[in-house]
């Protein structure tokens, strides 16, 4: 929730005053604002989304947070990393826009907290989508960071909303008011979908840092609010016939000393925690992304998103059907890389079954981890060097393939970087076309080359696509006519470079028609 320079200054100089001032707004908001009357709900499938601003998931275990811990044991808990500039800052505007819309900043347009360039008309929040496609649902939103309402990020489409001003009055009291009103609605009315936001974790992070007791205490307070909301749901007279999904998430992380907006791993940390029908207990998926919140809401309500919505997310319980995901058990710790903690397991040269890497033209030496095509995770690869756009690999999930001549060349080597990743052979007999789908992050520099080649029936590979300019984490689709007599085709991803940039591929899928 890094709001502005003036607000950061206020946070740094008036933390004590803000805490004291938060008491009065609690009384005012509670007495002046009675819970609204919502339309009577129409669905037995119900969803509560709880947003906790600036909550670094790796601090939860050190806090007194029994309800979050219980949800982790009884639900699915996926952690992931955010983008960084130039795609967007690790601040609240882009973060909550990503959560609400289910698309990345290059679509929703919000890059920082001015909200300049927002594209909610094309990519509205999930409550606005629900108002369009399922208007009979009873929906509610409560926030105390006002831009989430004023900018149209979260509240549009809600049948009723509570909007408070935590920046002006302090978040301590207003968070309490949000908890109390939401608890009342859950106990006494029949809502279908709710989004509630708590902001004090972010303030504690700014004021005291994510390594502080104050930050852990703020997590504990919000965990208590979560517990009250869960208890209210269980106390509903109709609870036994309802199917409730609870989702908890955050917009960004915090540095140990406090603050966010940059590209440090601690600022980029996010999570999606969900419990409900069809969501596995105790699952720790490695392919979760922040865009998955909205898709999970739709899934739990029985809504199939229109492809025209352009969602980047998928339901948290659905795994990526990606050939590289089987490699998680093979991932290793660092060898030559020095900036990656020893406990981070995130790379391997072992290819999936049926795949191969050809390094016969590679030079010797270089950084071990990046010698030829490597299979890696976002946590490992993006740590290898900050602020060179590796953080923009947002549409890759879990394990992906990367050829990185820049990092390979950080250690003495002889000869060029020249590596080819080869797919299995796919049957095409009797088909007229074959389509190769994938996701790519590619940065072009100098004389490096990146080519896709096709080999029919094991014959001489023929170039079918060449990259000559940057592609920043985008889906790609290449459709080829099947030659007469072709029984199978394999594809090759050939990359050469000399201390240039890199090429990432993921989500490889081959289909025929």
PDB file of C-alpha atoms in Angstrom, residues 190-466:
ATOM      1  CA  UNK A 190     -27.775 -14.053   3.102  1.00  0.00           C
ATOM      2  CA  UNK A 191     -24.915 -12.755   0.930  1.00  0.00           C
ATOM      3  CA  UNK A 192     -23.423 -14.816  -1.899  1.00  0.00           C
ATOM      4  CA  UNK A 193     -20.055 -13.164  -2.616  1.00  0.00           C
ATOM      5  CA  UNK A 194     -18.055 -10.826  -0.364  1.00  0.00           C
ATOM      6  CA  UNK A 195     -14.747  -9.017  -0.708  1.00  0.00           C
ATOM      7  CA  UNK A 196     -13.305  -7.494   2.472  1.00  0.00           C
ATOM      8  CA  UNK A 197     -10.013  -5.665   2.863  1.00  0.00           C
ATOM      9  CA  UNK A 198      -7.780  -5.071   5.878  1.00  0.00           C
ATOM     10  CA  UNK A 199      -4.947  -2.534   5.658  1.00  0.00           C
ATOM     11  CA  UNK A 200      -3.120  -2.419   8.982  1.00  0.00           C
ATOM     12  CA  UNK A 201      -0.581  -5.115   8.066  1.00  0.00           C
ATOM     13  CA  UNK A 202       0.797  -2.778   5.418  1.00  0.00           C
ATOM     14  CA  UNK A 203       0.989   0.165   7.831  1.00  0.00           C
ATOM     15  CA  UNK A 204       2.857  -1.971  10.362  1.00  0.00           C
ATOM     16  CA  UNK A 205       5.218  -3.045   7.597  1.00  0.00           C
ATOM     17  CA  UNK A 206       5.924   0.542   6.613  1.00  0.00           C
ATOM     18  CA  UNK A 207       6.314   1.786  10.156  1.00  0.00           C
ATOM     19  CA  UNK A 208       8.247  -1.081  11.720  1.00  0.00           C
ATOM     20  CA  UNK A 209       9.383  -3.466   8.998  1.00  0.00           C
ATOM     21  CA  UNK A 210       8.358  -7.033   8.203  1.00  0.00           C
ATOM     22  CA  UNK A 211      10.867  -8.424  10.700  1.00  0.00           C
ATOM     23  CA  UNK A 212       9.270  -6.560  13.627  1.00  0.00           C
ATOM     24  CA  UNK A 213       7.045  -7.670  16.481  1.00  0.00           C
ATOM     25  CA  UNK A 214       4.573  -4.946  15.472  1.00  0.00           C
ATOM     26  CA  UNK A 215       4.188  -6.516  12.034  1.00  0.00           C
ATOM     27  CA  UNK A 216       3.611  -9.966  13.514  1.00  0.00           C
ATOM     28  CA  UNK A 217       1.086  -8.451  15.923  1.00  0.00           C
ATOM     29  CA  UNK A 218      -0.794  -6.833  13.022  1.00  0.00           C
ATOM     30  CA  UNK A 219      -0.955 -10.219  11.304  1.00  0.00           C
ATOM     31  CA  UNK A 220      -2.345 -11.694  14.528  1.00  0.00           C
ATOM     32  CA  UNK A 221      -5.061  -9.036  14.767  1.00  0.00           C
ATOM     33  CA  UNK A 222      -6.173  -9.632  11.190  1.00  0.00           C
ATOM     34  CA  UNK A 223      -6.058 -13.373  11.754  1.00  0.00           C
ATOM     35  CA  UNK A 224      -8.498 -12.741  14.615  1.00  0.00           C
ATOM     36  CA  UNK A 225     -10.808 -10.888  12.223  1.00  0.00           C
ATOM     37  CA  UNK A 226     -10.593 -13.823   9.826  1.00  0.00           C
ATOM     38  CA  UNK A 227     -11.526 -16.155  12.685  1.00  0.00           C
ATOM     39  CA  UNK A 228     -14.590 -14.082  13.482  1.00  0.00           C
ATOM     40  CA  UNK A 229     -15.739 -14.197   9.867  1.00  0.00           C
ATOM     41  CA  UNK A 230     -15.220 -17.952   9.685  1.00  0.00           C
ATOM     42  CA  UNK A 231     -17.149 -18.428  12.930  1.00  0.00           C
ATOM     43  CA  UNK A 232     -19.983 -16.265  11.580  1.00  0.00           C
ATOM     44  CA  UNK A 233     -20.196 -18.438   8.482  1.00  0.00           C
ATOM     45  CA  UNK A 234     -20.305 -21.642  10.539  1.00  0.00           C
ATOM     46  CA  UNK A 235     -23.005 -20.148  12.770  1.00  0.00           C
ATOM     47  CA  UNK A 236     -25.367 -19.509   9.868  1.00  0.00           C
ATOM     48  CA  UNK A 237     -28.638 -21.475  10.264  1.00  0.00           C
ATOM     49  CA  UNK A 238     -28.365 -22.568   6.609  1.00  0.00           C
ATOM     50  CA  UNK A 239     -24.650 -23.411   6.787  1.00  0.00           C
ATOM     51  CA  UNK A 240     -25.187 -27.165   6.442  1.00  0.00           C
ATOM     52  CA  UNK A 241     -26.801 -26.726   3.023  1.00  0.00           C
ATOM     53  CA  UNK A 242     -24.326 -24.114   1.763  1.00  0.00           C
ATOM     54  CA  UNK A 243     -20.996 -24.562  -0.021  1.00  0.00           C
ATOM     55  CA  UNK A 244     -18.604 -21.877   1.213  1.00  0.00           C
ATOM     56  CA  UNK A 245     -15.231 -21.020  -0.320  1.00  0.00           C
ATOM     57  CA  UNK A 246     -12.851 -18.783   1.633  1.00  0.00           C
ATOM     58  CA  UNK A 247      -9.942 -17.115  -0.170  1.00  0.00           C
ATOM     59  CA  UNK A 248      -7.218 -15.068   1.545  1.00  0.00           C
ATOM     60  CA  UNK A 249      -4.640 -13.143  -0.453  1.00  0.00           C
ATOM     61  CA  UNK A 250      -2.333 -10.128  -0.498  1.00  0.00           C
ATOM     62  CA  UNK A 251      -1.187  -7.536  -3.007  1.00  0.00           C
ATOM     63  CA  UNK A 252       2.585  -7.452  -2.349  1.00  0.00           C
ATOM     64  CA  UNK A 253       5.201  -8.141   0.289  1.00  0.00           C
ATOM     65  CA  UNK A 254       7.551  -5.955   2.349  1.00  0.00           C
ATOM     66  CA  UNK A 255      11.242  -5.666   2.995  1.00  0.00           C
ATOM     67  CA  UNK A 256      12.494  -6.653   6.438  1.00  0.00           C
ATOM     68  CA  UNK A 257      13.166  -2.984   7.186  1.00  0.00           C
ATOM     69  CA  UNK A 258       9.804  -1.883   5.792  1.00  0.00           C
ATOM     70  CA  UNK A 259       8.651  -0.713   2.385  1.00  0.00           C
ATOM     71  CA  UNK A 260       7.890  -2.056  -1.070  1.00  0.00           C
ATOM     72  CA  UNK A 261       7.544  -0.950  -4.660  1.00  0.00           C
ATOM     73  CA  UNK A 262      10.864  -2.334  -5.872  1.00  0.00           C
ATOM     74  CA  UNK A 263      12.144  -5.632  -7.197  1.00  0.00           C
ATOM     75  CA  UNK A 264      13.470  -7.411  -4.093  1.00  0.00           C
ATOM     76  CA  UNK A 265      12.162 -10.933  -3.578  1.00  0.00           C
ATOM     77  CA  UNK A 266      10.617  -9.874  -0.243  1.00  0.00           C
ATOM     78  CA  UNK A 267       8.608  -7.126  -1.975  1.00  0.00           C
ATOM     79  CA  UNK A 268       7.439  -9.501  -4.697  1.00  0.00           C
ATOM     80  CA  UNK A 269       6.078 -12.198  -2.359  1.00  0.00           C
ATOM     81  CA  UNK A 270       2.349 -12.958  -2.635  1.00  0.00           C
ATOM     82  CA  UNK A 271       0.078 -15.905  -1.918  1.00  0.00           C
ATOM     83  CA  UNK A 272      -3.358 -17.329  -2.584  1.00  0.00           C
ATOM     84  CA  UNK A 273      -4.889 -19.423   0.211  1.00  0.00           C
ATOM     85  CA  UNK A 274      -8.234 -21.096  -0.468  1.00  0.00           C
ATOM     86  CA  UNK A 275     -10.497 -23.545   1.293  1.00  0.00           C
ATOM     87  CA  UNK A 276     -13.772 -24.864  -0.056  1.00  0.00           C
ATOM     88  CA  UNK A 277     -15.521 -27.531  -2.154  1.00  0.00           C
ATOM     89  CA  UNK A 278     -13.153 -29.265  -4.548  1.00  0.00           C
ATOM     90  CA  UNK A 279     -10.102 -27.530  -3.097  1.00  0.00           C
ATOM     91  CA  UNK A 280      -7.590 -30.037  -1.751  1.00  0.00           C
ATOM     92  CA  UNK A 281      -6.587 -29.970   1.908  1.00  0.00           C
ATOM     93  CA  UNK A 282      -2.914 -29.388   2.581  1.00  0.00           C
ATOM     94  CA  UNK A 283      -1.963 -28.843  -1.081  1.00  0.00           C
ATOM     95  CA  UNK A 284       1.076 -26.647  -1.816  1.00  0.00           C
ATOM     96  CA  UNK A 285       0.967 -26.089  -5.585  1.00  0.00           C
ATOM     97  CA  UNK A 286       4.038 -24.587  -7.221  1.00  0.00           C
ATOM     98  CA  UNK A 287       2.141 -23.171 -10.198  1.00  0.00           C
ATOM     99  CA  UNK A 288      -0.156 -20.673  -8.425  1.00  0.00           C
ATOM    100  CA  UNK A 289      -0.155 -16.996  -9.477  1.00  0.00           C
ATOM    101  CA  UNK A 290      -1.867 -13.919  -8.037  1.00  0.00           C
ATOM    102  CA  UNK A 291      -4.178 -13.699 -11.072  1.00  0.00           C
ATOM    103  CA  UNK A 292      -5.798 -16.960  -9.906  1.00  0.00           C
ATOM    104  CA  UNK A 293      -8.072 -15.334  -7.311  1.00  0.00           C
ATOM    105  CA  UNK A 294     -10.746 -14.141  -9.749  1.00  0.00           C
ATOM    106  CA  UNK A 295     -10.685 -17.409 -11.705  1.00  0.00           C
ATOM    107  CA  UNK A 296     -11.144 -19.350  -8.473  1.00  0.00           C
ATOM    108  CA  UNK A 297     -14.155 -17.205  -7.536  1.00  0.00           C
ATOM    109  CA  UNK A 298     -15.789 -17.960 -10.881  1.00  0.00           C
ATOM    110  CA  UNK A 299     -15.004 -21.672 -10.635  1.00  0.00           C
ATOM    111  CA  UNK A 300     -16.509 -21.980  -7.159  1.00  0.00           C
ATOM    112  CA  UNK A 301     -19.688 -20.264  -8.353  1.00  0.00           C
ATOM    113  CA  UNK A 302     -20.012 -22.619 -11.309  1.00  0.00           C
ATOM    114  CA  UNK A 303     -19.246 -19.892 -13.848  1.00  0.00           C
ATOM    115  CA  UNK A 304     -17.171 -20.706 -16.942  1.00  0.00           C
ATOM    116  CA  UNK A 305     -15.286 -17.556 -17.988  1.00  0.00           C
ATOM    117  CA  UNK A 306     -15.837 -16.355 -21.528  1.00  0.00           C
ATOM    118  CA  UNK A 307     -12.530 -16.547 -23.450  1.00  0.00           C
ATOM    119  CA  UNK A 308     -13.245 -12.959 -24.505  1.00  0.00           C
ATOM    120  CA  UNK A 309     -12.648 -11.913 -20.885  1.00  0.00           C
ATOM    121  CA  UNK A 310      -8.970 -12.638 -21.472  1.00  0.00           C
ATOM    122  CA  UNK A 311      -8.309 -13.939 -17.967  1.00  0.00           C
ATOM    123  CA  UNK A 312      -4.700 -14.816 -17.167  1.00  0.00           C
ATOM    124  CA  UNK A 313      -5.650 -16.810 -14.074  1.00  0.00           C
ATOM    125  CA  UNK A 314      -6.869 -20.334 -13.495  1.00  0.00           C
ATOM    126  CA  UNK A 315      -8.675 -21.878 -10.515  1.00  0.00           C
ATOM    127  CA  UNK A 316      -6.276 -22.657  -7.695  1.00  0.00           C
ATOM    128  CA  UNK A 317      -7.263 -26.343  -7.668  1.00  0.00           C
ATOM    129  CA  UNK A 318      -6.412 -26.848 -11.349  1.00  0.00           C
ATOM    130  CA  UNK A 319      -2.820 -27.834 -12.113  1.00  0.00           C
ATOM    131  CA  UNK A 320      -0.885 -26.722 -15.161  1.00  0.00           C
ATOM    132  CA  UNK A 321      -0.776 -29.405 -17.843  1.00  0.00           C
ATOM    133  CA  UNK A 322       2.788 -28.466 -18.628  1.00  0.00           C
ATOM    134  CA  UNK A 323       5.571 -30.922 -19.556  1.00  0.00           C
ATOM    135  CA  UNK A 324       8.089 -29.205 -17.264  1.00  0.00           C
ATOM    136  CA  UNK A 325       6.071 -29.510 -14.032  1.00  0.00           C
ATOM    137  CA  UNK A 326       7.203 -33.108 -13.507  1.00  0.00           C
ATOM    138  CA  UNK A 327      10.725 -31.829 -12.851  1.00  0.00           C
ATOM    139  CA  UNK A 328      10.103 -30.421  -9.367  1.00  0.00           C
ATOM    140  CA  UNK A 329      11.678 -33.441  -7.615  1.00  0.00           C
ATOM    141  CA  UNK A 330      14.833 -32.988  -9.714  1.00  0.00           C
ATOM    142  CA  UNK A 331      15.436 -29.339  -8.784  1.00  0.00           C
ATOM    143  CA  UNK A 332      18.781 -28.545  -7.189  1.00  0.00           C
ATOM    144  CA  UNK A 333      20.433 -25.841  -5.102  1.00  0.00           C
ATOM    145  CA  UNK A 334      22.912 -23.320  -6.453  1.00  0.00           C
ATOM    146  CA  UNK A 335      26.364 -24.307  -7.730  1.00  0.00           C
ATOM    147  CA  UNK A 336      28.036 -21.205  -9.169  1.00  0.00           C
ATOM    148  CA  UNK A 337      25.343 -18.601  -8.496  1.00  0.00           C
ATOM    149  CA  UNK A 338      26.180 -16.539  -5.394  1.00  0.00           C
ATOM    150  CA  UNK A 339      23.089 -14.374  -4.924  1.00  0.00           C
ATOM    151  CA  UNK A 340      20.660 -17.242  -4.430  1.00  0.00           C
ATOM    152  CA  UNK A 341      20.216 -18.667  -0.912  1.00  0.00           C
ATOM    153  CA  UNK A 342      21.568 -22.193  -0.554  1.00  0.00           C
ATOM    154  CA  UNK A 343      18.168 -23.525   0.515  1.00  0.00           C
ATOM    155  CA  UNK A 344      16.396 -22.507  -2.690  1.00  0.00           C
ATOM    156  CA  UNK A 345      15.978 -25.562  -4.930  1.00  0.00           C
ATOM    157  CA  UNK A 346      15.200 -24.222  -8.367  1.00  0.00           C
ATOM    158  CA  UNK A 347      17.133 -25.598 -11.346  1.00  0.00           C
ATOM    159  CA  UNK A 348      17.989 -28.768 -13.224  1.00  0.00           C
ATOM    160  CA  UNK A 349      19.471 -29.821 -16.549  1.00  0.00           C
ATOM    161  CA  UNK A 350      17.346 -32.973 -16.528  1.00  0.00           C
ATOM    162  CA  UNK A 351      14.799 -32.776 -19.336  1.00  0.00           C
ATOM    163  CA  UNK A 352      11.302 -34.276 -19.091  1.00  0.00           C
ATOM    164  CA  UNK A 353      10.750 -37.708 -20.565  1.00  0.00           C
ATOM    165  CA  UNK A 354      10.854 -37.533 -24.358  1.00  0.00           C
ATOM    166  CA  UNK A 355      12.570 -34.153 -24.364  1.00  0.00           C
ATOM    167  CA  UNK A 356      16.282 -33.515 -24.832  1.00  0.00           C
ATOM    168  CA  UNK A 357      18.835 -30.707 -24.766  1.00  0.00           C
ATOM    169  CA  UNK A 358      21.562 -30.621 -27.414  1.00  0.00           C
ATOM    170  CA  UNK A 359      24.682 -28.780 -26.259  1.00  0.00           C
ATOM    171  CA  UNK A 360      27.187 -30.197 -28.752  1.00  0.00           C
ATOM    172  CA  UNK A 361      27.933 -26.698 -30.071  1.00  0.00           C
ATOM    173  CA  UNK A 362      28.208 -25.087 -26.620  1.00  0.00           C
ATOM    174  CA  UNK A 363      31.433 -23.595 -25.362  1.00  0.00           C
ATOM    175  CA  UNK A 364      33.041 -24.947 -22.222  1.00  0.00           C
ATOM    176  CA  UNK A 365      32.932 -23.408 -18.755  1.00  0.00           C
ATOM    177  CA  UNK A 366      30.486 -20.677 -17.847  1.00  0.00           C
ATOM    178  CA  UNK A 367      28.059 -20.654 -14.949  1.00  0.00           C
ATOM    179  CA  UNK A 368      27.027 -24.242 -14.326  1.00  0.00           C
ATOM    180  CA  UNK A 369      23.346 -23.548 -13.710  1.00  0.00           C
ATOM    181  CA  UNK A 370      22.867 -21.889 -17.109  1.00  0.00           C
ATOM    182  CA  UNK A 371      24.986 -24.071 -19.371  1.00  0.00           C
ATOM    183  CA  UNK A 372      22.520 -24.708 -22.192  1.00  0.00           C
ATOM    184  CA  UNK A 373      18.763 -24.873 -21.790  1.00  0.00           C
ATOM    185  CA  UNK A 374      17.931 -25.110 -18.084  1.00  0.00           C
ATOM    186  CA  UNK A 375      14.687 -25.907 -16.307  1.00  0.00           C
ATOM    187  CA  UNK A 376      14.134 -23.445 -13.465  1.00  0.00           C
ATOM    188  CA  UNK A 377      11.641 -21.716 -11.189  1.00  0.00           C
ATOM    189  CA  UNK A 378      10.813 -18.039 -10.923  1.00  0.00           C
ATOM    190  CA  UNK A 379      12.199 -17.905  -7.392  1.00  0.00           C
ATOM    191  CA  UNK A 380      15.576 -19.250  -8.539  1.00  0.00           C
ATOM    192  CA  UNK A 381      15.998 -17.631 -11.955  1.00  0.00           C
ATOM    193  CA  UNK A 382      14.817 -14.131 -11.065  1.00  0.00           C
ATOM    194  CA  UNK A 383      17.197 -14.091  -8.089  1.00  0.00           C
ATOM    195  CA  UNK A 384      20.165 -14.631 -10.404  1.00  0.00           C
ATOM    196  CA  UNK A 385      20.125 -10.945 -11.389  1.00  0.00           C
ATOM    197  CA  UNK A 386      17.613  -8.252 -10.455  1.00  0.00           C
ATOM    198  CA  UNK A 387      16.254  -5.492 -12.667  1.00  0.00           C
ATOM    199  CA  UNK A 388      16.970  -7.076 -16.034  1.00  0.00           C
ATOM    200  CA  UNK A 389      13.304  -7.918 -16.633  1.00  0.00           C
ATOM    201  CA  UNK A 390      13.533 -11.497 -15.392  1.00  0.00           C
ATOM    202  CA  UNK A 391      10.803 -10.411 -12.960  1.00  0.00           C
ATOM    203  CA  UNK A 392       8.449  -9.998 -15.935  1.00  0.00           C
ATOM    204  CA  UNK A 393       8.149 -13.749 -16.519  1.00  0.00           C
ATOM    205  CA  UNK A 394       4.631 -13.612 -15.080  1.00  0.00           C
ATOM    206  CA  UNK A 395       2.844 -15.978 -17.462  1.00  0.00           C
ATOM    207  CA  UNK A 396       5.206 -18.850 -16.786  1.00  0.00           C
ATOM    208  CA  UNK A 397       4.126 -21.159 -13.983  1.00  0.00           C
ATOM    209  CA  UNK A 398       6.095 -23.529 -11.818  1.00  0.00           C
ATOM    210  CA  UNK A 399       9.062 -24.888 -13.789  1.00  0.00           C
ATOM    211  CA  UNK A 400       9.933 -23.388 -17.180  1.00  0.00           C
ATOM    212  CA  UNK A 401      12.773 -23.737 -19.705  1.00  0.00           C
ATOM    213  CA  UNK A 402      15.284 -20.898 -20.026  1.00  0.00           C
ATOM    214  CA  UNK A 403      18.337 -20.260 -22.177  1.00  0.00           C
ATOM    215  CA  UNK A 404      20.302 -17.415 -20.557  1.00  0.00           C
ATOM    216  CA  UNK A 405      23.556 -16.456 -22.261  1.00  0.00           C
ATOM    217  CA  UNK A 406      23.853 -13.380 -20.035  1.00  0.00           C
ATOM    218  CA  UNK A 407      24.068 -15.310 -16.772  1.00  0.00           C
ATOM    219  CA  UNK A 408      26.084 -18.158 -18.302  1.00  0.00           C
ATOM    220  CA  UNK A 409      28.789 -15.711 -19.312  1.00  0.00           C
ATOM    221  CA  UNK A 410      29.286 -14.436 -15.742  1.00  0.00           C
ATOM    222  CA  UNK A 411      31.988 -17.088 -15.357  1.00  0.00           C
ATOM    223  CA  UNK A 412      34.905 -17.662 -17.721  1.00  0.00           C
ATOM    224  CA  UNK A 413      34.026 -19.727 -20.775  1.00  0.00           C
ATOM    225  CA  UNK A 414      35.336 -20.592 -24.184  1.00  0.00           C
ATOM    226  CA  UNK A 415      33.238 -20.809 -27.291  1.00  0.00           C
ATOM    227  CA  UNK A 416      29.688 -19.603 -27.948  1.00  0.00           C
ATOM    228  CA  UNK A 417      26.420 -20.169 -26.164  1.00  0.00           C
ATOM    229  CA  UNK A 418      24.598 -22.509 -28.527  1.00  0.00           C
ATOM    230  CA  UNK A 419      21.872 -24.804 -27.203  1.00  0.00           C
ATOM    231  CA  UNK A 420      18.815 -26.554 -28.612  1.00  0.00           C
ATOM    232  CA  UNK A 421      15.787 -27.829 -26.701  1.00  0.00           C
ATOM    233  CA  UNK A 422      14.040 -30.664 -28.530  1.00  0.00           C
ATOM    234  CA  UNK A 423      10.437 -31.785 -27.974  1.00  0.00           C
ATOM    235  CA  UNK A 424       9.142 -35.344 -28.315  1.00  0.00           C
ATOM    236  CA  UNK A 425       7.701 -36.413 -31.666  1.00  0.00           C
ATOM    237  CA  UNK A 426       3.974 -35.699 -31.924  1.00  0.00           C
ATOM    238  CA  UNK A 427       1.716 -37.807 -34.166  1.00  0.00           C
ATOM    239  CA  UNK A 428       0.243 -35.876 -37.113  1.00  0.00           C
ATOM    240  CA  UNK A 429      -0.713 -38.700 -39.486  1.00  0.00           C
ATOM    241  CA  UNK A 430      -3.976 -37.910 -41.261  1.00  0.00           C
ATOM    242  CA  UNK A 431      -4.079 -34.349 -39.919  1.00  0.00           C
ATOM    243  CA  UNK A 432      -4.070 -31.185 -42.008  1.00  0.00           C
ATOM    244  CA  UNK A 433      -2.542 -28.774 -39.485  1.00  0.00           C
ATOM    245  CA  UNK A 434      -0.524 -28.865 -36.284  1.00  0.00           C
ATOM    246  CA  UNK A 435      -0.399 -25.990 -33.798  1.00  0.00           C
ATOM    247  CA  UNK A 436       2.398 -25.286 -31.341  1.00  0.00           C
ATOM    248  CA  UNK A 437       1.294 -23.206 -28.364  1.00  0.00           C
ATOM    249  CA  UNK A 438       3.635 -21.817 -25.718  1.00  0.00           C
ATOM    250  CA  UNK A 439       4.366 -18.842 -23.509  1.00  0.00           C
ATOM    251  CA  UNK A 440       7.507 -16.821 -24.204  1.00  0.00           C
ATOM    252  CA  UNK A 441       9.625 -14.218 -22.473  1.00  0.00           C
ATOM    253  CA  UNK A 442      12.363 -13.114 -24.862  1.00  0.00           C
ATOM    254  CA  UNK A 443      14.832 -10.231 -24.775  1.00  0.00           C
ATOM    255  CA  UNK A 444      16.743  -9.429 -27.947  1.00  0.00           C
ATOM    256  CA  UNK A 445      20.262  -8.018 -28.047  1.00  0.00           C
ATOM    257  CA  UNK A 446      23.072  -7.918 -30.573  1.00  0.00           C
ATOM    258  CA  UNK A 447      23.654 -10.970 -32.707  1.00  0.00           C
ATOM    259  CA  UNK A 448      21.838 -13.496 -30.539  1.00  0.00           C
ATOM    260  CA  UNK A 449      19.305 -15.694 -32.291  1.00  0.00           C
ATOM    261  CA  UNK A 450      16.174 -17.539 -31.208  1.00  0.00           C
ATOM    262  CA  UNK A 451      14.557 -19.902 -33.682  1.00  0.00           C
ATOM    263  CA  UNK A 452      11.828 -22.526 -33.674  1.00  0.00           C
ATOM    264  CA  UNK A 453      12.393 -25.376 -36.113  1.00  0.00           C
ATOM    265  CA  UNK A 454      10.174 -28.276 -37.136  1.00  0.00           C
ATOM    266  CA  UNK A 455      11.358 -31.755 -38.057  1.00  0.00           C
ATOM    267  CA  UNK A 456       8.909 -33.962 -39.946  1.00  0.00           C
ATOM    268  CA  UNK A 457       9.399 -37.732 -39.622  1.00  0.00           C
ATOM    269  CA  UNK A 458      12.799 -37.096 -38.033  1.00  0.00           C
ATOM    270  CA  UNK A 459      14.086 -35.258 -41.091  1.00  0.00           C
ATOM    271  CA  UNK A 460      16.215 -32.120 -41.367  1.00  0.00           C
ATOM    272  CA  UNK A 461      14.803 -29.381 -39.088  1.00  0.00           C
ATOM    273  CA  UNK A 462      13.308 -26.420 -40.937  1.00  0.00           C
ATOM    274  CA  UNK A 463      13.017 -22.957 -39.408  1.00  0.00           C
ATOM    275  CA  UNK A 464       9.359 -21.983 -38.888  1.00  0.00           C
ATOM    276  CA  UNK A 465       9.743 -18.933 -36.632  1.00  0.00           C
ATOM    277  CA  UNK A 466      12.504 -16.518 -35.632  1.00  0.00           C
TER     278      UNK A 466
END
